[in-house]
Amino acid sequence: QKEVEQNSGPLSVPEGAIASLNCTYSDRVSQSFFWYRQYSGKSPELIMSIYSNGDKEDGRFTAQLNKASQYVSLLIRDSQPSDSATYLCAVGAGGTSYGKLTFGQGTILTVHP
Amino acid sequence: DTEVTQTPKHLVMGMTNKKSLKCEQHMGHRAMYWYKQKAKKPPELMFVYSYEKLSINESVPSRFSPECPNSSLLNLHLHALQPEDSALYLCASSQDPLNVLTFGAGSRLTVL
């Protein structure tokens, strides 16, 4: 089982729609959770961070965390063509691996006009 | 200054060369990271420095040698690399481990 798994892509949504990205993780003592966006040829940039159960909203983005189910999601409302990128879920380890941030394989999102 | 600066942006080296990648941040961050990213793959953690001490080494081959001269600088020394080591090498920093990572633009390495 991979440490961090994301829903298989690619994901294609029309402009203005909601894009839903999902991620599960295997380490129950994980403490921090992030969504990064990466455009082709560029480095990852932070979209959202979340540390406790529940929802966190920032503009068009909402992150949801459920530690009991070991599940993190990202919703993008009113998707724009500029949102087309690879979205990476990242999970920060606790315990003996404190400081280790592991990325999922990424989900390619395409928003078409 | 909210940037992580990596040099060089591009590096081409032969398998017998010795070269170094450099990373600098002036945000007062105390954790610094090296990641390796191959095309269409996620970043893979190589090393973590926390408060200038190596805290995580993800079983990286010894031909990669990290160095943290001070809290603002991180180097990756390269020696006797293989063509399969060609990748984008990303440096990142965070206020402390598990906090948000800020990535540099990366150094694209090609090994001939």
mmCIF file of N, CA and C in Angstrom, chain A residues 31-32 34 36 38 43-44 46 51 92-93 98-101 103-105, chain B residues 33 35 37 42-43 45 48 56 58 90 97-101 103-105:
data_model
loop_
_atom_site.group_PDB
_atom_site.id
_atom_site.type_symbol
_atom_site.label_atom_id
_atom_site.label_comp_id
_atom_site.label_asym_id
_atom_site.label_seq_id
_atom_site.Cartn_x
_atom_site.Cartn_y
_atom_site.Cartn_z
ATOM 1 N N GLN A 31 0.471 14.222 10.891
ATOM 2 C CA GLN A 31 0.071 15.400 11.647
ATOM 3 C C GLN A 31 -0.287 16.604 10.794
ATOM 4 N N SER A 32 0.195 16.632 9.558
ATOM 5 C CA SER A 32 -0.045 17.822 8.743
ATOM 6 C C SER A 32 -0.335 17.389 7.309
ATOM 7 N N PHE A 34 -1.308 18.813 3.212
ATOM 8 C CA PHE A 34 -1.157 19.948 2.304
ATOM 9 C C PHE A 34 -1.639 19.573 0.910
ATOM 10 N N TYR A 36 -0.669 20.940 -2.881
ATOM 11 C CA TYR A 36 0.206 21.768 -3.703
ATOM 12 C C TYR A 36 -0.258 21.691 -5.150
ATOM 13 N N GLN A 38 1.136 22.173 -9.116
ATOM 14 C CA GLN A 38 2.371 22.228 -9.883
ATOM 15 C C GLN A 38 2.046 22.358 -11.360
ATOM 16 N N SER A 43 7.951 24.516 -10.046
ATOM 17 C CA SER A 43 8.006 23.846 -8.754
ATOM 18 C C SER A 43 6.629 23.896 -8.083
ATOM 19 N N PRO A 44 6.389 23.021 -7.120
ATOM 20 C CA PRO A 44 5.091 23.016 -6.436
ATOM 21 C C PRO A 44 4.857 24.311 -5.657
ATOM 22 N N LEU A 46 2.062 26.034 -2.731
ATOM 23 C CA LEU A 46 1.052 25.661 -1.759
ATOM 24 C C LEU A 46 -0.312 26.226 -2.129
ATOM 25 N N TYR A 51 -4.639 20.966 9.398
ATOM 26 C CA TYR A 51 -4.008 20.213 10.466
ATOM 27 C C TYR A 51 -5.012 19.507 11.373
ATOM 28 N N GLY A 92 2.488 15.096 6.170
ATOM 29 C CA GLY A 92 3.633 15.196 7.060
ATOM 30 C C GLY A 92 3.564 14.131 8.143
ATOM 31 N N ALA A 93 4.651 13.401 8.286
ATOM 32 C CA ALA A 93 4.669 12.282 9.226
ATOM 33 C C ALA A 93 4.875 12.758 10.644
ATOM 34 N N TYR A 98 9.186 12.076 12.029
ATOM 35 C CA TYR A 98 8.844 13.495 12.152
ATOM 36 C C TYR A 98 9.678 14.336 11.207
ATOM 37 N N GLY A 99 8.999 15.154 10.406
ATOM 38 C CA GLY A 99 9.692 15.999 9.446
ATOM 39 C C GLY A 99 9.624 15.475 8.032
ATOM 40 N N LYS A 100 9.184 14.251 7.845
ATOM 41 C CA LYS A 100 9.128 13.681 6.508
ATOM 42 C C LYS A 100 7.811 14.043 5.851
ATOM 43 N N LEU A 101 7.871 14.691 4.715
ATOM 44 C CA LEU A 101 6.686 15.057 3.945
ATOM 45 C C LEU A 101 6.649 14.184 2.705
ATOM 46 N N PHE A 103 4.628 12.906 -0.761
ATOM 47 C CA PHE A 103 3.669 13.336 -1.767
ATOM 48 C C PHE A 103 2.948 12.139 -2.380
ATOM 49 N N GLY A 104 1.681 12.348 -2.710
ATOM 50 C CA GLY A 104 0.971 11.411 -3.549
ATOM 51 C C GLY A 104 1.433 11.560 -4.987
ATOM 52 N N GLN A 105 0.924 10.686 -5.845
ATOM 53 C CA GLN A 105 1.412 10.658 -7.224
ATOM 54 C C GLN A 105 0.894 11.811 -8.070
ATOM 55 N N TYR B 33 15.192 21.178 2.909
ATOM 56 C CA TYR B 33 14.929 19.877 2.291
ATOM 57 C C TYR B 33 15.535 19.811 0.891
ATOM 58 N N TYR B 35 14.546 17.529 -2.507
ATOM 59 C CA TYR B 35 13.673 16.583 -3.168
ATOM 60 C C TYR B 35 14.195 16.346 -4.580
ATOM 61 N N GLN B 37 12.769 15.087 -8.380
ATOM 62 C CA GLN B 37 11.536 14.855 -9.133
ATOM 63 C C GLN B 37 11.846 14.457 -10.563
ATOM 64 N N PRO B 42 5.852 12.421 -8.648
ATOM 65 C CA PRO B 42 5.850 13.396 -7.555
ATOM 66 C C PRO B 42 7.259 13.617 -7.017
ATOM 67 N N PRO B 43 7.469 14.695 -6.279
ATOM 68 C CA PRO B 43 8.776 14.881 -5.631
ATOM 69 C C PRO B 43 9.042 13.747 -4.634
ATOM 70 N N LEU B 45 11.427 12.700 -1.419
ATOM 71 C CA LEU B 45 12.296 13.264 -0.395
ATOM 72 C C LEU B 45 13.667 12.587 -0.418
ATOM 73 N N VAL B 48 16.510 15.837 4.862
ATOM 74 C CA VAL B 48 15.934 16.913 5.658
ATOM 75 C C VAL B 48 16.984 17.377 6.652
ATOM 76 N N ILE B 56 16.889 13.557 8.428
ATOM 77 C CA ILE B 56 16.354 12.463 7.616
ATOM 78 C C ILE B 56 17.227 12.280 6.385
ATOM 79 N N GLU B 58 16.871 9.633 3.256
ATOM 80 C CA GLU B 58 16.008 8.588 2.726
ATOM 81 C C GLU B 58 16.810 7.554 1.928
ATOM 82 N N LEU B 90 14.764 19.772 -6.289
ATOM 83 C CA LEU B 90 14.036 20.857 -5.632
ATOM 84 C C LEU B 90 14.537 21.037 -4.209
ATOM 85 N N PRO B 97 9.948 21.576 10.852
ATOM 86 C CA PRO B 97 9.418 20.376 10.187
ATOM 87 C C PRO B 97 7.904 20.272 10.369
ATOM 88 N N LEU B 98 7.223 19.820 9.355
ATOM 89 C CA LEU B 98 5.770 19.637 9.299
ATOM 90 C C LEU B 98 5.032 20.926 9.007
ATOM 91 N N ASN B 99 5.748 22.027 8.914
ATOM 92 C CA ASN B 99 5.093 23.270 8.540
ATOM 93 C C ASN B 99 5.089 23.388 7.018
ATOM 94 N N VAL B 100 4.490 24.449 6.527
ATOM 95 C CA VAL B 100 4.362 24.638 5.084
ATOM 96 C C VAL B 100 5.741 24.741 4.441
ATOM 97 N N LEU B 101 5.940 24.018 3.355
ATOM 98 C CA LEU B 101 7.194 24.087 2.602
ATOM 99 C C LEU B 101 7.100 25.154 1.532
ATOM 100 N N PHE B 103 9.064 26.083 -1.847
ATOM 101 C CA PHE B 103 9.997 25.462 -2.780
ATOM 102 C C PHE B 103 10.744 26.507 -3.587
ATOM 103 N N GLY B 104 11.992 26.171 -3.918
ATOM 104 C CA GLY B 104 12.716 26.935 -4.911
ATOM 105 C C GLY B 104 12.262 26.519 -6.303
ATOM 106 N N ALA B 105 12.800 27.206 -7.318
ATOM 107 C CA ALA B 105 12.399 26.933 -8.706
ATOM 108 C C ALA B 105 12.994 25.637 -9.231
#
